[in-house]
mmCIF file of C-alpha atoms in Angstrom:
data_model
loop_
_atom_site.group_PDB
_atom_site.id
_atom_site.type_symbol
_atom_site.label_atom_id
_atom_site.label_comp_id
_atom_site.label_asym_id
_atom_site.label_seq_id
_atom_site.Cartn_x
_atom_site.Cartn_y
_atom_site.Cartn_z
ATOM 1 C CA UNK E 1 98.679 80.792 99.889
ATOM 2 C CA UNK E 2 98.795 82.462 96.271
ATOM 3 C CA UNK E 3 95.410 81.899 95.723
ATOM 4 C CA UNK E 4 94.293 83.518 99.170
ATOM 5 C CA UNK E 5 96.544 86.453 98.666
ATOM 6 C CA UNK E 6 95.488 86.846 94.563
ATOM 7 C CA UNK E 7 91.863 86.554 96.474
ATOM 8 C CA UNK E 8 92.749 89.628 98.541
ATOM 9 C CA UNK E 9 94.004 92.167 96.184
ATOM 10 C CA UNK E 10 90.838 91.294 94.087
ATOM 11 C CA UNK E 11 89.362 92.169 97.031
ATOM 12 C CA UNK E 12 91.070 95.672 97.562
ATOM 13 C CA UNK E 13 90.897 96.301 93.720
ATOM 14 C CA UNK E 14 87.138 96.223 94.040
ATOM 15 C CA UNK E 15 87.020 97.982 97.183
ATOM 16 C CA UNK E 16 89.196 100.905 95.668
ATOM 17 C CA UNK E 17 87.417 101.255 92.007
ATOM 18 C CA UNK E 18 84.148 101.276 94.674
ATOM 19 C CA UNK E 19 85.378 104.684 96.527
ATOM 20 C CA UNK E 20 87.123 105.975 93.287
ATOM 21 C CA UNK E 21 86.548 105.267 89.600
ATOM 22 C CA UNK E 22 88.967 107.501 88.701
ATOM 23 C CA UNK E 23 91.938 105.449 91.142
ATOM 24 C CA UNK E 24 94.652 104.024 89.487
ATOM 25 C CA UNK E 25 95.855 100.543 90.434
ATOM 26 C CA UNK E 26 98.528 98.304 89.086
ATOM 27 C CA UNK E 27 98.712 94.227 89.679
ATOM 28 C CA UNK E 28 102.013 93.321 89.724
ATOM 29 C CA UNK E 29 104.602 90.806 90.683
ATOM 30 C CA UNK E 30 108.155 88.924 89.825
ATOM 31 C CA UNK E 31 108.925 85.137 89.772
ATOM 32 C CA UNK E 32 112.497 84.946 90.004
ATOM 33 C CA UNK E 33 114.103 81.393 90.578
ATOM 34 C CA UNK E 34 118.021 80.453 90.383
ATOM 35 C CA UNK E 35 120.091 77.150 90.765
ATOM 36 C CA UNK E 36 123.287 77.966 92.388
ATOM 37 C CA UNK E 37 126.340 76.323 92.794
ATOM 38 C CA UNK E 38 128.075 77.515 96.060
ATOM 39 C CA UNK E 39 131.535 76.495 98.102
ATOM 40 C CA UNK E 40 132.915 77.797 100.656
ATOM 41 C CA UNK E 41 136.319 76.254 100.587
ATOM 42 C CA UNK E 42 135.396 73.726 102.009
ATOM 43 C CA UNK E 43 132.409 72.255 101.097
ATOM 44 C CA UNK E 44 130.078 72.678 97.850
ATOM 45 C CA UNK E 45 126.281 72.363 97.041
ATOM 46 C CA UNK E 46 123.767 72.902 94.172
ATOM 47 C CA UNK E 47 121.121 75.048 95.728
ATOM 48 C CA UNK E 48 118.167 76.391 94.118
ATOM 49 C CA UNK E 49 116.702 79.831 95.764
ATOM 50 C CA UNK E 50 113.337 81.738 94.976
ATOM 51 C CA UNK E 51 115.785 85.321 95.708
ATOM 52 C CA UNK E 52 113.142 88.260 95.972
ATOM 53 C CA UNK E 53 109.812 86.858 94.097
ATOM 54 C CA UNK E 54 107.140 89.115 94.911
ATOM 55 C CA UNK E 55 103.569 90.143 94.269
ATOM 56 C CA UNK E 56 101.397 93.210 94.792
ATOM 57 C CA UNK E 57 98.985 96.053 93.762
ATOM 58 C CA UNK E 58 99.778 99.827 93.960
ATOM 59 C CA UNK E 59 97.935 102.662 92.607
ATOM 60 C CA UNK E 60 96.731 106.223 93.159
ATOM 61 C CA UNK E 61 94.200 109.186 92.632
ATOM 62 C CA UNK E 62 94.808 112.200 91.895
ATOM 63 C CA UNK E 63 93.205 114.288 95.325
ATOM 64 C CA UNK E 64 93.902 117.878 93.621
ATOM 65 C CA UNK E 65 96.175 119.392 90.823
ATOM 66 C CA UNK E 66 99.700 119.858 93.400
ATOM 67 C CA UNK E 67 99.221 116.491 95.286
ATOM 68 C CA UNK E 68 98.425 112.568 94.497
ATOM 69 C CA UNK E 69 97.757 110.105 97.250
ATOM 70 C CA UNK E 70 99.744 106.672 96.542
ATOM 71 C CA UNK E 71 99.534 103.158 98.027
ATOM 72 C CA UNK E 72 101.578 99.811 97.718
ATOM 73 C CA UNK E 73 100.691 96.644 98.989
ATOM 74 C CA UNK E 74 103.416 94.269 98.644
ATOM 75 C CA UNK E 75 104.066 90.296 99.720
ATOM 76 C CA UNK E 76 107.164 87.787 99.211
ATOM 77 C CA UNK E 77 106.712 84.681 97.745
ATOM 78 C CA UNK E 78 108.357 81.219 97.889
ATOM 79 C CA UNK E 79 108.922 80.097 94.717
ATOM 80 C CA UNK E 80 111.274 76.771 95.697
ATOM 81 C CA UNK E 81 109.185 75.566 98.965
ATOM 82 C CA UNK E 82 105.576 77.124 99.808
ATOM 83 C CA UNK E 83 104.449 80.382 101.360
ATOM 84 C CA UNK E 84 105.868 83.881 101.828
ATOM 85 C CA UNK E 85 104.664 87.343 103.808
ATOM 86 C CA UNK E 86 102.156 89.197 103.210
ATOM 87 C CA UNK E 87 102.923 92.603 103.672
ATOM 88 C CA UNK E 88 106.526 91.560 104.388
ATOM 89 C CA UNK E 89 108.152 94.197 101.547
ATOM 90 C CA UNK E 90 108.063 97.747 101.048
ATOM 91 C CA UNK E 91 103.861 98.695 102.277
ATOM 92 C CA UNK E 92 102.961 101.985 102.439
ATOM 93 C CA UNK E 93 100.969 105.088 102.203
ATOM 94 C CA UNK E 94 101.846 108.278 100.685
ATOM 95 C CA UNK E 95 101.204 111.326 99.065
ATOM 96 C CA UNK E 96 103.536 113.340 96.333
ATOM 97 C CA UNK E 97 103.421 116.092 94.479
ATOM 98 C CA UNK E 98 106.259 118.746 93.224
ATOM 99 C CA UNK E 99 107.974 118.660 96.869
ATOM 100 C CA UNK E 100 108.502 115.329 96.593
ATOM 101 C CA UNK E 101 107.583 112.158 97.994
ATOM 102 C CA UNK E 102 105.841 111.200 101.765
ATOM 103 C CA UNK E 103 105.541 108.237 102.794
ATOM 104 C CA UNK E 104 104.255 105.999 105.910
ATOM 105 C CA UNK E 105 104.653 102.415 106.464
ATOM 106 C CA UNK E 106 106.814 99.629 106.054
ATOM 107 C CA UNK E 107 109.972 100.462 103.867
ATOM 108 C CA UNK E 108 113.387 100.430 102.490
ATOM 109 C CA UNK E 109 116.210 102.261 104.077
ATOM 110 C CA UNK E 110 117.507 105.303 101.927
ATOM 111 C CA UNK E 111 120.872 104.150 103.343
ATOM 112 C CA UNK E 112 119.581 100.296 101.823
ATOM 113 C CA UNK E 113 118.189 102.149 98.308
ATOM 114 C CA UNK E 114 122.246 103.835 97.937
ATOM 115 C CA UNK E 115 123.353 100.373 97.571
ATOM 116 C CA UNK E 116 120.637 99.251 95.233
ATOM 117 C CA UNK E 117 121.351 101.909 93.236
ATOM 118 C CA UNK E 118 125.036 100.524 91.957
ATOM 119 C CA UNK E 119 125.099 96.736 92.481
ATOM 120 C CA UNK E 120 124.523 94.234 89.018
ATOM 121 C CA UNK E 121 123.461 91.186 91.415
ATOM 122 C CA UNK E 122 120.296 92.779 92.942
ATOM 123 C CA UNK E 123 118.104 90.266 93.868
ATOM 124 C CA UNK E 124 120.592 87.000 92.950
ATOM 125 C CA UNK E 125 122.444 85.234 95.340
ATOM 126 C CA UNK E 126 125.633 87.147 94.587
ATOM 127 C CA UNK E 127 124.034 90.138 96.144
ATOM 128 C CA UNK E 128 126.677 92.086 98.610
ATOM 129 C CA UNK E 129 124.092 92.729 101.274
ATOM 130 C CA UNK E 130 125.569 88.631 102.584
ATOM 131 C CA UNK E 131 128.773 90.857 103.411
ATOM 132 C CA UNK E 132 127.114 94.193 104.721
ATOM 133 C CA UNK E 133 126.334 92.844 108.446
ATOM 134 C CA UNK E 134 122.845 93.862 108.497
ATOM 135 C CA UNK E 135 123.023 97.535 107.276
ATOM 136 C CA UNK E 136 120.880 97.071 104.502
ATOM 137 C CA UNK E 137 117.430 96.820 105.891
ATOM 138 C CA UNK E 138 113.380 97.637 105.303
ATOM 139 C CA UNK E 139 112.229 99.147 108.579
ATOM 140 C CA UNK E 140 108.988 99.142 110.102
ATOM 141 C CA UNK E 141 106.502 102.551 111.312
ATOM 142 C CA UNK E 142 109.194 104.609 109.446
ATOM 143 C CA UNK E 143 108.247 108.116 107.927
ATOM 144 C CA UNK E 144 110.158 108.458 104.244
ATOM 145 C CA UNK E 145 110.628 111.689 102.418
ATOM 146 C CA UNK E 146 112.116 111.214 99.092
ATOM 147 C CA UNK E 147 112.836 114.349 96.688
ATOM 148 C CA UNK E 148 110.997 115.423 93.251
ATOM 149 C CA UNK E 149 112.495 113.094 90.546
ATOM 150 C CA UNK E 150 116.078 115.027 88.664
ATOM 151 C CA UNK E 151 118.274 113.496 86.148
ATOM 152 C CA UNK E 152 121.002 115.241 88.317
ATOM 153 C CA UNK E 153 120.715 115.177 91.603
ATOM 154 C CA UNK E 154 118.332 113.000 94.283
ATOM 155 C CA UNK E 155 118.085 111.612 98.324
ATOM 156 C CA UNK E 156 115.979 110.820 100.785
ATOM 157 C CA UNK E 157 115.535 111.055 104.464
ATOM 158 C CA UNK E 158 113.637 108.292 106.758
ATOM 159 C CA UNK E 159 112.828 108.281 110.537
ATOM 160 C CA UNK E 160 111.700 105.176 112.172
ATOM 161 C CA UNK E 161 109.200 105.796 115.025
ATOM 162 C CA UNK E 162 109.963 104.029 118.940
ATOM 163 C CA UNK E 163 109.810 100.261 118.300
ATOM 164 C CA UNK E 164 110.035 99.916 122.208
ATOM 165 C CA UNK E 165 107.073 100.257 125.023
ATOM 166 C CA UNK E 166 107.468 103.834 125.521
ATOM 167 C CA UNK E 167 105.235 103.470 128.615
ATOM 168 C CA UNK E 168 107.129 100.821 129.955
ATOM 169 C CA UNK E 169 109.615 102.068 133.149
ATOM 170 C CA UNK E 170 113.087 102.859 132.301
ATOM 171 C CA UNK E 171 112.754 101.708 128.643
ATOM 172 C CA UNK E 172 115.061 103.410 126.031
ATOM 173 C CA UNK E 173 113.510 104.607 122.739
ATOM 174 C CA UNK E 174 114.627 102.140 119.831
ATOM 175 C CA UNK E 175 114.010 104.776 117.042
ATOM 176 C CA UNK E 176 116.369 104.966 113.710
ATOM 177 C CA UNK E 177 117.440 107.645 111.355
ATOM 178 C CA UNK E 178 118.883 107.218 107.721
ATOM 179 C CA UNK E 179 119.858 109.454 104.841
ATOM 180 C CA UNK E 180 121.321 109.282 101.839
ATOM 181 C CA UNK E 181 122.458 111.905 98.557
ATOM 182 C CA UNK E 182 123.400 111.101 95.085
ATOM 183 C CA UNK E 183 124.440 112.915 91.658
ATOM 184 C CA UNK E 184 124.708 111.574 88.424
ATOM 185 C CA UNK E 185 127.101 113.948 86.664
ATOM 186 C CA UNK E 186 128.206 113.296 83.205
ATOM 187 C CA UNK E 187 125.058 112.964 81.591
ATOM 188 C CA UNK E 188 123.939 110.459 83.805
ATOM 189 C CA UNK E 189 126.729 108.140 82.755
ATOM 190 C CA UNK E 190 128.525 108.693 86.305
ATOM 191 C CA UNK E 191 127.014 107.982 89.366
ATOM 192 C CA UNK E 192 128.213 109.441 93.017
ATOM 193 C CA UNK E 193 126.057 109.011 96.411
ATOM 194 C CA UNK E 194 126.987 108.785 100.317
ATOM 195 C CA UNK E 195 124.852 107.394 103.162
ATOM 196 C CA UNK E 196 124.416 107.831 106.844
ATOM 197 C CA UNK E 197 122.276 105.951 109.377
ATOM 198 C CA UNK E 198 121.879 105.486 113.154
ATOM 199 C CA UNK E 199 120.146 102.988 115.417
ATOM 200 C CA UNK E 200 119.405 104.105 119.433
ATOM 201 C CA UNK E 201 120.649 102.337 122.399
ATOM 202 C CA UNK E 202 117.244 101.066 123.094
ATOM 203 C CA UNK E 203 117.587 98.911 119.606
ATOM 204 C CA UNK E 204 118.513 95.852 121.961
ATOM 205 C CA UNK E 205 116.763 97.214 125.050
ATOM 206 C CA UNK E 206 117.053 93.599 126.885
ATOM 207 C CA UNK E 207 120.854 93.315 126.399
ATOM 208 C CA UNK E 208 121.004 96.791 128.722
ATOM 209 C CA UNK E 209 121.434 95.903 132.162
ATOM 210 C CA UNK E 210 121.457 99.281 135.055
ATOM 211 C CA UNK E 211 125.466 99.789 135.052
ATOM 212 C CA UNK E 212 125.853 98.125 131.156
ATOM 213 C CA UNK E 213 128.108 100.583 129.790
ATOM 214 C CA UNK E 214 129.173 98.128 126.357
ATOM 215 C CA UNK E 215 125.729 99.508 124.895
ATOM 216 C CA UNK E 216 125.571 102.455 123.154
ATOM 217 C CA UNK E 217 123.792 103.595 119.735
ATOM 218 C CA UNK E 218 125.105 103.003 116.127
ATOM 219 C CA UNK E 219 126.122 104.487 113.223
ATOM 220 C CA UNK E 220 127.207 103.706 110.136
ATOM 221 C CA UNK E 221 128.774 105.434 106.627
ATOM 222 C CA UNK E 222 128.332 104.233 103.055
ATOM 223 C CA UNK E 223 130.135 105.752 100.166
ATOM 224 C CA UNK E 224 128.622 104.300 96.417
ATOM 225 C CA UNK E 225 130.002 104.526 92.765
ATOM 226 C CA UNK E 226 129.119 103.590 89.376
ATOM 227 C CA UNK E 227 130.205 103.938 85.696
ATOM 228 C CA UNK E 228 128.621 102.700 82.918
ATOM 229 C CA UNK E 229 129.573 102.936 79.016
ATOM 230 C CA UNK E 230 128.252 101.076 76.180
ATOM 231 C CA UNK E 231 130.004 98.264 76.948
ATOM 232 C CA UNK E 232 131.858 98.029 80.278
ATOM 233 C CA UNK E 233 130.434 98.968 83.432
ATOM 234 C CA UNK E 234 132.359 99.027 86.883
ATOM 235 C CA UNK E 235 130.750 99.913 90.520
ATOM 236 C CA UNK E 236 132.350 99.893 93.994
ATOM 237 C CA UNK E 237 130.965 100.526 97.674
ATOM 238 C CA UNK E 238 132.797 101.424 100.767
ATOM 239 C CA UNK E 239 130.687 100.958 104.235
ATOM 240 C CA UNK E 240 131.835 101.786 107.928
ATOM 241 C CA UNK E 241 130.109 100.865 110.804
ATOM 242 C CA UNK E 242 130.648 101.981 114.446
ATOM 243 C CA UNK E 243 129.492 100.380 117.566
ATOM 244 C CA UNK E 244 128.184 97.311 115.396
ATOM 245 C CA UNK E 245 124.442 96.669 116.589
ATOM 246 C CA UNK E 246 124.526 98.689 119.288
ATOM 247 C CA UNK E 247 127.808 97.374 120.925
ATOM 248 C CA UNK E 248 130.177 99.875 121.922
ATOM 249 C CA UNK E 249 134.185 99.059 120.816
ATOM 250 C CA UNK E 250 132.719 96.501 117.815
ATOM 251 C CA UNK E 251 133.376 98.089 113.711
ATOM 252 C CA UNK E 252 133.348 96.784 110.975
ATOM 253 C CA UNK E 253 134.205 97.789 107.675
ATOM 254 C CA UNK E 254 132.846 96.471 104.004
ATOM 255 C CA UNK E 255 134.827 97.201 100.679
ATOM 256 C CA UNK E 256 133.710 95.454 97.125
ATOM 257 C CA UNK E 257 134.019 96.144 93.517
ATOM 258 C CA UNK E 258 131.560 94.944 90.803
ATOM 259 C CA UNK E 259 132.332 94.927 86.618
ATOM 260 C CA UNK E 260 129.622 94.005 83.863
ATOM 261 C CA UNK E 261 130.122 93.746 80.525
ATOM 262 C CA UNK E 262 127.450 93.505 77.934
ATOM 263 C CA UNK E 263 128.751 90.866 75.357
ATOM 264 C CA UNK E 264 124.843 91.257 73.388
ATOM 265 C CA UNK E 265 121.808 92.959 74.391
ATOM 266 C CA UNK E 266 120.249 90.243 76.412
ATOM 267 C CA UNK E 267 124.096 88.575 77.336
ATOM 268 C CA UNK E 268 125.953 89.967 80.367
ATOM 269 C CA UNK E 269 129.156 88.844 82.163
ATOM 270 C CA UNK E 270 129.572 90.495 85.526
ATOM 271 C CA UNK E 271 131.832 89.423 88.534
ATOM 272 C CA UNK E 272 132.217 91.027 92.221
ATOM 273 C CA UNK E 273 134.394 91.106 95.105
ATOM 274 C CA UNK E 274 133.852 91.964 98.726
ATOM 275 C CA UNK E 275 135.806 91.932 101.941
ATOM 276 C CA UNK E 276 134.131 92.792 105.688
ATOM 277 C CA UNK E 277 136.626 93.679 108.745
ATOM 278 C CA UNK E 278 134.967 92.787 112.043
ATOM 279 C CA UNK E 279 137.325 94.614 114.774
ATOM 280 C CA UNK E 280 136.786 94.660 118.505
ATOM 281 C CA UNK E 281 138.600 97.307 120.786
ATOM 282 C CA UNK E 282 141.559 95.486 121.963
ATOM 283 C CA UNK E 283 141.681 92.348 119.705
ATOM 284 C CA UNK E 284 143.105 91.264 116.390
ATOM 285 C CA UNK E 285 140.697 91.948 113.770
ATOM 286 C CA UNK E 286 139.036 89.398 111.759
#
């Protein structure tokens, strides 16, 4: 599988420099392997997980002085078993310039980049997304707008286009829009951002029967901090959901805290907590 897929961005590294020899392209990739021990309480196990290895090519050329088109191809890999997806991560194309960013494709959510943006276990099996009950995802035919690069302020706005037959009789749309701000007061030291998304009913079109009234859209909330000094480092995230996946009297609510401390350059202690609240209308929570 790695050789086919190193095969094919050969491939599209020729075919670019062909059309453009002034195109810029960029090989790249990340092998990143852990053993874990894990317990839930009541039972234990050494695992060992290949997290988010990757490889890819991205580049660019320059089309006039205000705008640059951009491309990324990237796949998953496998590293403990065999095989991966190719495609599978963030594969796009785009064009930026001093407006900004556009892009088309395959992509993160900017309500999934907030909560990149203050974790320390991105990518490890201590990552929080395990306790964000599928709110952090990488969407599909989704338009992404993301604004000119500012050491003070940033967001970005995505619309995901009808994953449903929209000729198909009585079908609702299953489209998706997410959003998210930040600023990084305090000389960048501080860092404040809020989130919004929302999936339509048509999300789980074959759970909607004629007189199904317990299906509705979604919508969720995320609120993200971080503060780092030379030393110490602390994060936290709050999340709210409504109507969890699309069913109507279902919320759920995510809190956590993260701390780092840097004990040499390359030597870091860090530790997090999270806790998820499932309620249903009319029953105890869990």
């Amino acid at each position: 599988m790695f050789k086919k897929m190193l095969v094919f961005m050969l491939v599209i590294m020729a075919a670019s420099s062909a059309m453009a020899g002034d195109m810029e392209t960029k090989v790249y990739g990340k092998l990143h392997t852990s053993l874990n021990m894990a317990n839930d309480g009541d039972q234990s196990a050494l695992t060992l997980s290949s997290n988010t290895s990757r490889f890819g090519v991205k580049g660019g050329i320059e089309l006039n002085e205000n705008f640059t088109a951009i491309f990324q191809f990237e796949n998953s890999l496998n590293m403990t078993s065999r095989g991966g997806e190719l495609a599978g991560r963030n594969t796009f194309l785009g064009v930026k310039g001093a407006f900004g960013t556009l892009l088309a494709g395959r992509h993160d959510t900017p309500f999934k980049t907030l909560g990149r943006k203050v974790t320390f276990f991105k990518d490890t099996a201590g990552d929080f997304r395990t306790m964000t009950v599928g709110y952090d995802q990488r969407l599909s035919d989704v338009l992404v707008y993301a604004t000119p690069k500012n050491d003070m302020w940033g967001g970005q706005l995505a619309y995901q286009l009808d994953q449903n037959d929209w000729q198909m009789e009585d079908s609702e749309s299953a489209t998706a829009f997410t959003a998210m701000a930040y600023v990084t007061p305090m000389e960048g030291d501080l860092f404040i951002g809020a989130g919004f998304e929302t999936w339509s009913k048509g999300y789980f079109n074959e759970m909607i029967a004629d007189d199904d009234e317990s299906v509705t859209s979604t919508s969720a909330f995320r609120g993200a901090a971080k503060w780092h000094g030379e030393k110490f480092a602390v994060s936290g995230l709050f999340q709210s959901v409504s109507d969890w996946y699309t069913v109507a009297g279902v919320d759920a609510t995510t809190f956590g805290l993260e701390a780092l401390f840097k004990a040499a350059e390359k030597w870091h202690f860090k530790g997090n907590f999270y806790n998820t609240t499932i309620k249903v209308e009319g029953e105890e929570e869990d």
